[in-house]
CSV table of C-alpha atoms in Angstrom, one decimal:
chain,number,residue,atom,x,y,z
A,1,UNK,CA,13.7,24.5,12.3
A,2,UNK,CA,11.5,22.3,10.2
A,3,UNK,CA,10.6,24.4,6.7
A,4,UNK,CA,7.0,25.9,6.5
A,5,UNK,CA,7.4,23.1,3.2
A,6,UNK,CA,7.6,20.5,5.8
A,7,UNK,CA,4.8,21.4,7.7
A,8,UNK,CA,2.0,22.2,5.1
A,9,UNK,CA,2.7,18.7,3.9
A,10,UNK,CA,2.2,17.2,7.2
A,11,UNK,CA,-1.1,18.6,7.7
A,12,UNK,CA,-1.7,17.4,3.9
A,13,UNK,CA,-0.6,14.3,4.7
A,14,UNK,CA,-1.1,14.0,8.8
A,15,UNK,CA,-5.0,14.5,8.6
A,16,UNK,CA,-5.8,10.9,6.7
A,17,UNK,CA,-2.6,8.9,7.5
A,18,UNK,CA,-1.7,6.2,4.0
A,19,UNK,CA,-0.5,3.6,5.8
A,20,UNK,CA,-0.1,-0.1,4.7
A,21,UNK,CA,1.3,0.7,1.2
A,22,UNK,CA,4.2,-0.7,0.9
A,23,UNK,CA,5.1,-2.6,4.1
A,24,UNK,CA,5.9,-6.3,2.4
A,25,UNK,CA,8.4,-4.2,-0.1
A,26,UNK,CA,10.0,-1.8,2.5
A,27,UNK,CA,11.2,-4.5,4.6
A,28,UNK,CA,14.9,-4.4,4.4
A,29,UNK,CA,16.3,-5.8,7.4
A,30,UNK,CA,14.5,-8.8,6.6
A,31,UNK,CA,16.4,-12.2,6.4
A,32,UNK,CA,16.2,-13.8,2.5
A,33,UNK,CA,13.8,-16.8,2.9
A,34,UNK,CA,15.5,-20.1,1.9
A,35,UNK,CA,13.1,-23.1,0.0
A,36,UNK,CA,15.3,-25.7,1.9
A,37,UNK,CA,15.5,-23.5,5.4
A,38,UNK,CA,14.2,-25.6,8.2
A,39,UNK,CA,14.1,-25.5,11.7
A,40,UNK,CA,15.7,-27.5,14.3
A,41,UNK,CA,13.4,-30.1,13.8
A,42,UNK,CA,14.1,-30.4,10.4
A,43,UNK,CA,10.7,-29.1,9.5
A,44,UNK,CA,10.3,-26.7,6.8
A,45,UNK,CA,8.8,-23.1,8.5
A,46,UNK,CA,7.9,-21.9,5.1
A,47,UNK,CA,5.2,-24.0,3.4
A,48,UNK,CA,5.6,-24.5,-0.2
A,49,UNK,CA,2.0,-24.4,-1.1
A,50,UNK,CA,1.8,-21.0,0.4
A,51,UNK,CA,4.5,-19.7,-1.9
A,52,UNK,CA,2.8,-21.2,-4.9
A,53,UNK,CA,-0.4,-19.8,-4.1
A,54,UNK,CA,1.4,-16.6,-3.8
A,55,UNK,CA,3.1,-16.8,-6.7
A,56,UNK,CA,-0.3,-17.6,-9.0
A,57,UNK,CA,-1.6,-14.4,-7.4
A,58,UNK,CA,1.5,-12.2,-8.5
A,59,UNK,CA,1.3,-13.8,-12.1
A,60,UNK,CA,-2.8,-12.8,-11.5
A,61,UNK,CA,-2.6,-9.2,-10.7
A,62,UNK,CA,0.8,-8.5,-13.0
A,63,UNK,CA,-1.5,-9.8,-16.0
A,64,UNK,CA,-4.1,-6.7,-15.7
A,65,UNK,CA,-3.5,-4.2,-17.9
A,66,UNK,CA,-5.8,-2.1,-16.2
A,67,UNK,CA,-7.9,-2.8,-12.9
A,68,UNK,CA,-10.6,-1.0,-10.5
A,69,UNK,CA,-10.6,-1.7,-6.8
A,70,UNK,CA,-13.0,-0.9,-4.2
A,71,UNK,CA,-11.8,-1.7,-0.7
A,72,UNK,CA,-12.9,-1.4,2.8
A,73,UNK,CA,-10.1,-0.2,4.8
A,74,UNK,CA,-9.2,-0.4,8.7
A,75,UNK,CA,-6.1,1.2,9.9
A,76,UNK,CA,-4.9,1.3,13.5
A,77,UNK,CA,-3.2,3.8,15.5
A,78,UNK,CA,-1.2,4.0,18.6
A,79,UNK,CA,-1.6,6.1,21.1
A,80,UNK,CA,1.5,7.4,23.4
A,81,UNK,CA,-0.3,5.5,26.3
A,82,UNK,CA,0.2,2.4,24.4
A,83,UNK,CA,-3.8,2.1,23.6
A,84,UNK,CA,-4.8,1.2,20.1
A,85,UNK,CA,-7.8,3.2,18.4
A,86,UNK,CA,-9.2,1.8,14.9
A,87,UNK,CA,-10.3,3.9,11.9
A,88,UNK,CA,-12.5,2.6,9.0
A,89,UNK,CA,-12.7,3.9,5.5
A,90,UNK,CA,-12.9,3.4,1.9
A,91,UNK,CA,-10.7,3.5,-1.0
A,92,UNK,CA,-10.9,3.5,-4.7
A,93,UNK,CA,-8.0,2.8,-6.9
A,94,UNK,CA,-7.9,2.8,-10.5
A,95,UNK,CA,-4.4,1.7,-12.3
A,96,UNK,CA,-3.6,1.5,-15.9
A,97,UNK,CA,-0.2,-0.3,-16.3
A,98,UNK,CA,3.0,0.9,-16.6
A,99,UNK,CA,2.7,4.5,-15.8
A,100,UNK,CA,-0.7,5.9,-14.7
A,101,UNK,CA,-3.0,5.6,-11.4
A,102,UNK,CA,-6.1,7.2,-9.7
A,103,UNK,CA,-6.5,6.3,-5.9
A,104,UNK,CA,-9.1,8.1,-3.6
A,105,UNK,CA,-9.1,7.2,0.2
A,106,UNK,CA,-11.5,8.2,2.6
A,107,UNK,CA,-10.9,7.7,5.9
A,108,UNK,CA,-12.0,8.8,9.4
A,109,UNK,CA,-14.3,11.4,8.0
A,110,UNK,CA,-11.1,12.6,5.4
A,111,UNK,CA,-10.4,12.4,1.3
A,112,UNK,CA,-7.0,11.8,-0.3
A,113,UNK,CA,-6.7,11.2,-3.4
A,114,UNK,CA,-3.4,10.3,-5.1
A,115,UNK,CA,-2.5,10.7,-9.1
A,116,UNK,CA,0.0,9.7,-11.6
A,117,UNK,CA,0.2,10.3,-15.0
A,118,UNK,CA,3.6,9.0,-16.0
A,119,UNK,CA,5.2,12.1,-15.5
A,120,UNK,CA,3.9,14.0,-12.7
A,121,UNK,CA,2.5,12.3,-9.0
A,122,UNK,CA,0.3,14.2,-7.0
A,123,UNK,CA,-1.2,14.7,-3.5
A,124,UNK,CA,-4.4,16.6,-3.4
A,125,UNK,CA,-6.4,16.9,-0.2
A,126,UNK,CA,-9.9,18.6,-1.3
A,127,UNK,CA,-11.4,19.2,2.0
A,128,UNK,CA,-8.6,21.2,3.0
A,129,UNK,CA,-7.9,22.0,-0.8
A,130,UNK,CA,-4.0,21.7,-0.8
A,131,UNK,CA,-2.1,19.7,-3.7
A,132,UNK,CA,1.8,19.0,-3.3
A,133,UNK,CA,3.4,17.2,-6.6
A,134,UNK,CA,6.3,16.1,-7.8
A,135,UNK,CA,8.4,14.7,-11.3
A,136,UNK,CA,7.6,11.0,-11.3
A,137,UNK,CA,9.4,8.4,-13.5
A,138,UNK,CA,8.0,6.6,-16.3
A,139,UNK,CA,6.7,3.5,-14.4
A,140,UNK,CA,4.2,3.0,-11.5
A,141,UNK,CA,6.7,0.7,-9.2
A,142,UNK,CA,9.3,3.5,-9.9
A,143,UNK,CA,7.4,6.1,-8.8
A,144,UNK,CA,6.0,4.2,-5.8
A,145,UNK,CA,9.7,3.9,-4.4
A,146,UNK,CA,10.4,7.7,-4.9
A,147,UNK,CA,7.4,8.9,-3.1
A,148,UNK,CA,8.2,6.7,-0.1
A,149,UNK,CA,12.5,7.3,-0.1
A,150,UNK,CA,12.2,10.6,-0.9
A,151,UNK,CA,9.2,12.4,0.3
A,152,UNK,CA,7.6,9.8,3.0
A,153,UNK,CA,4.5,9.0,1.3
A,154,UNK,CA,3.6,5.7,1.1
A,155,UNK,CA,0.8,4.2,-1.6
A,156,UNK,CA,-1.7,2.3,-0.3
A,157,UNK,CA,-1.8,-0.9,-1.1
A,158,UNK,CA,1.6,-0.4,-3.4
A,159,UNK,CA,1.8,-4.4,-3.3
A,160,UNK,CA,-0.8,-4.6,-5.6
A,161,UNK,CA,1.1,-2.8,-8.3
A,162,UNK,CA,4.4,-3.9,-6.7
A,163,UNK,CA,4.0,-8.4,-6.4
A,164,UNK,CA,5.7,-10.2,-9.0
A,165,UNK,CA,7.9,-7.0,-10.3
A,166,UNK,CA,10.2,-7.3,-7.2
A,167,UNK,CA,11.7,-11.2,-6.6
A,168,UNK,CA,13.5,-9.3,-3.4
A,169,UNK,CA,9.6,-9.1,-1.8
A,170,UNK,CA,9.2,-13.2,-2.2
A,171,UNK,CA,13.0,-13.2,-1.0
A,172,UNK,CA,12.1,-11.7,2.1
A,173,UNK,CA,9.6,-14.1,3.9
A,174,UNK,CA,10.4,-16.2,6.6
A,175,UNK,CA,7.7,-18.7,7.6
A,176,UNK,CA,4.8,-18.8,5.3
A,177,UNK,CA,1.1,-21.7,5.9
A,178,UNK,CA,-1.6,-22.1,4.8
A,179,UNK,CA,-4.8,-21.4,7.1
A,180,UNK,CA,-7.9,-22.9,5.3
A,181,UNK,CA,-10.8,-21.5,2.6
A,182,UNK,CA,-12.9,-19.0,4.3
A,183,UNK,CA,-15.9,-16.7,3.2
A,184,UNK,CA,-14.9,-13.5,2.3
A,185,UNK,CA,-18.1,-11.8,1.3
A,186,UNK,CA,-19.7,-13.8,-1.6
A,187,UNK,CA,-16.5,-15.3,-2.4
A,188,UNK,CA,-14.8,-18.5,-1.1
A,189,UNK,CA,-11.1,-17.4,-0.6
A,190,UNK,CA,-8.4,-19.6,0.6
A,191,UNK,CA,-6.5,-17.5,3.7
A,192,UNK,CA,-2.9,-17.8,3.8
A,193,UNK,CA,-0.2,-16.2,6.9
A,194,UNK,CA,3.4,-15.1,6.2
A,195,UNK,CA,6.1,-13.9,8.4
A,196,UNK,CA,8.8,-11.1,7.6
A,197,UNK,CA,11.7,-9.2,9.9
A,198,UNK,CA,9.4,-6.5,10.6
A,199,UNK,CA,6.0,-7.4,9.0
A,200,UNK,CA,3.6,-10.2,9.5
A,201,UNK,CA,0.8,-10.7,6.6
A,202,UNK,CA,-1.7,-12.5,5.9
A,203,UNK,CA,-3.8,-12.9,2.6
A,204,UNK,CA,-6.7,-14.5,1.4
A,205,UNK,CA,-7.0,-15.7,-2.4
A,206,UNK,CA,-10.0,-16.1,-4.5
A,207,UNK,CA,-10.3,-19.4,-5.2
A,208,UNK,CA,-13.2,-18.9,-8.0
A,209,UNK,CA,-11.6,-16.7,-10.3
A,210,UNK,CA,-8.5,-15.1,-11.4
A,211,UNK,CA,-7.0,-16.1,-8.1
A,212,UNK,CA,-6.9,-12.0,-6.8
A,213,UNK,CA,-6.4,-10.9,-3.1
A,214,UNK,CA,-9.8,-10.5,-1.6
A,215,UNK,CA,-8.4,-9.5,1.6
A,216,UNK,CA,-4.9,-8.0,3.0
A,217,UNK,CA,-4.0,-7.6,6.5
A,218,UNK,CA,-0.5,-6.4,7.7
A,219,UNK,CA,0.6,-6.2,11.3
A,220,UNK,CA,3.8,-4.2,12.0
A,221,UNK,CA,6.2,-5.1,14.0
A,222,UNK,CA,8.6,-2.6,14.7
A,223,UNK,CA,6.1,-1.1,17.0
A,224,UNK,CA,5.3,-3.2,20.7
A,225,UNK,CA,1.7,-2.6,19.8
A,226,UNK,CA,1.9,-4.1,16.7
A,227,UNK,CA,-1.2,-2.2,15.0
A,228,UNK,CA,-3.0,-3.6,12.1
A,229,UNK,CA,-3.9,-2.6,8.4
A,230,UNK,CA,-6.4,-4.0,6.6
A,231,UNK,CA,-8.0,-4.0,3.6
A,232,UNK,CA,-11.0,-6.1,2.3
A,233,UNK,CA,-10.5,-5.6,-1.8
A,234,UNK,CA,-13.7,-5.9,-4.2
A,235,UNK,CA,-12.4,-5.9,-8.1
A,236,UNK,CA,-14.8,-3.7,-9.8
A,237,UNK,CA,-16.0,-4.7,-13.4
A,238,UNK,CA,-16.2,-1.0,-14.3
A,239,UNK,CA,-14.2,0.4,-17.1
A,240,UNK,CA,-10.7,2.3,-15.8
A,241,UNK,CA,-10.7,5.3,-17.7
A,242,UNK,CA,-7.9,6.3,-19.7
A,243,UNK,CA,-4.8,7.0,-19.0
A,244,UNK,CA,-4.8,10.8,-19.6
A,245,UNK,CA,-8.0,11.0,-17.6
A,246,UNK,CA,-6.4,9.8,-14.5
A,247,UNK,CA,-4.2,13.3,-14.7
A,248,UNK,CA,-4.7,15.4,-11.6
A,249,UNK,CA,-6.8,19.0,-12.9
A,250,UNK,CA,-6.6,21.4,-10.1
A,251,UNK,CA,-9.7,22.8,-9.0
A,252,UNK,CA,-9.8,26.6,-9.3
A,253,UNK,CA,-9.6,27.1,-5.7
A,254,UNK,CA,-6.8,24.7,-5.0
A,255,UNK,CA,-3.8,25.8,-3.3
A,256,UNK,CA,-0.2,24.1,-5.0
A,257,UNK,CA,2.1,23.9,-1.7
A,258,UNK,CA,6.0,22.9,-1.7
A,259,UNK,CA,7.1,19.3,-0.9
A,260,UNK,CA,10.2,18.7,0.9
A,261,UNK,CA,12.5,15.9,0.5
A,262,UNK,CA,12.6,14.2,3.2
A,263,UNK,CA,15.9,12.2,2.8
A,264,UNK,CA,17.5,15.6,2.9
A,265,UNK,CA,16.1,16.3,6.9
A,266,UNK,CA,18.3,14.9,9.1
A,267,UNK,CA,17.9,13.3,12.1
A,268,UNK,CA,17.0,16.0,14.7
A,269,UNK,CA,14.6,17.6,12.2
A,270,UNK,CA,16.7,20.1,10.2
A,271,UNK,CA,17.1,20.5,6.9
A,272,UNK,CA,21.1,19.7,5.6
């Protein structure tokens, strides 16, 4: 039987699904791309310009100390008859390298808002005011990898924190273009496709600034219907409070529930 644990953090987490956090990283099947790989006509699938491009943008977002995002998100689910059905919402993230974050999400009607402090991360759903937590390590990228091994919670957006900290990400695309510049709100971006194992993305760069993502859309492909996440970023020139601000302060009413390792269920559901 799945624990009571279990199941109170499935309706924390099941209500406003977090989904397009960490695809890029959590591919692992993926094959390591090659810069001299070609294909049978001796062309070169992954585009060198694209990679470069890439690689400004990882040097671009590892440089902030501290940022504020405001995106527009679309995610897409599947239903069991195969049909796709899109939600839209917003999220704002506030991060304050190595070890503290703030990110709200609200989508389909639905808040979630996810903390870390550098010792402690936290899930709080305020609507339904439930908070599950757990002891985090000391750095952001650490802490994204234990949420989603151990307790199946994925960060949205994780690549922003995660590009250019993890070579093994850049190691795992397979074809890689350049599209052309395109209008992404007020800013002329330049829109770029990639191609993983289980993970097509596509990116587009500001080409006006500090070269940061203005727009993020990930199709997964482990699933027929391949559904779509997407996120259209705006980099806020607010101030990101400080780090011990970004701490999670229960409200009175708020209910702590348990959190369940999920690395520990196995594969028919029960707990080892």
């Amino acid at each position: 039987m799945v624990s009571p644990g279990i199941l109170r953090l499935a309706l924390l987490l099941g209500a406003a699904p977090l989904v397009g956090g960490a695809a890029l990283a959590q591919d692992d099947a993926a094959k390591p791309a090659a810069s001299a790989a070609a294909d049978d006509d001796g062309s070169n699938p992954i585009d060198p310009e694209a990679m470069a491009a890439v690689d400004k943008m990882s040097a671009a977002l590892q440089a902030l100390s501290s940022f504020h995002t405001k995106s527009d998100i679309t995610t897409e689910v599947v239903l069991a008859t195969g049909q796709k059905i899109q939600f839209g919402g917003t999220m704002d993230t506030y991060a304050r390298r190595p070890n503290a974050f703030k990110i709200v999400t609200r989508l389909d009607g639905k808040s979630r808002e996810l903390y870390y402090d550098g010792k402690t991360f936290t899930i709080f759903a305020p609507t339904l005011g439930y908070y599950a937590d757990f002891p985090a390590p000391g750095t952001i990228a650490a802490t994204i990898d234990k949420a989603s091994d151990e307790f199946g919670i994925e960060v949205p957006l994780a690549d922003l924190f995660t590009w250019g900290s993890d070579p093994a990400i850049r190691a795992r695309v397979q074809e890689a273009m350049v599209i052309r510049p395109e209008t992404v709100g007020t800013r002329t971006c330049m829109h770029y496709a990639f191609r993983q194992e289980h993970a097509d993305w596509q990116v587009w760069i500001d080409q006006g600034g500090k070269a940061l993502p203005c727009k993020i859309v990930i199709t997964n492909k482990t699933d027929p219907a391949m559904p779509q996440y997407s996120a259209v970023i705006d980099w806020a020139s607010t101030a990101v409070p400080a780090s011990e601000n970004l701490a999670f302060s229960p409200p009175a009413d708020a209910h702590r529930i348990a959190i369940a390792d999920v690395s520990e269920i196995t594969s028919d559901g029960e707990g080892q």
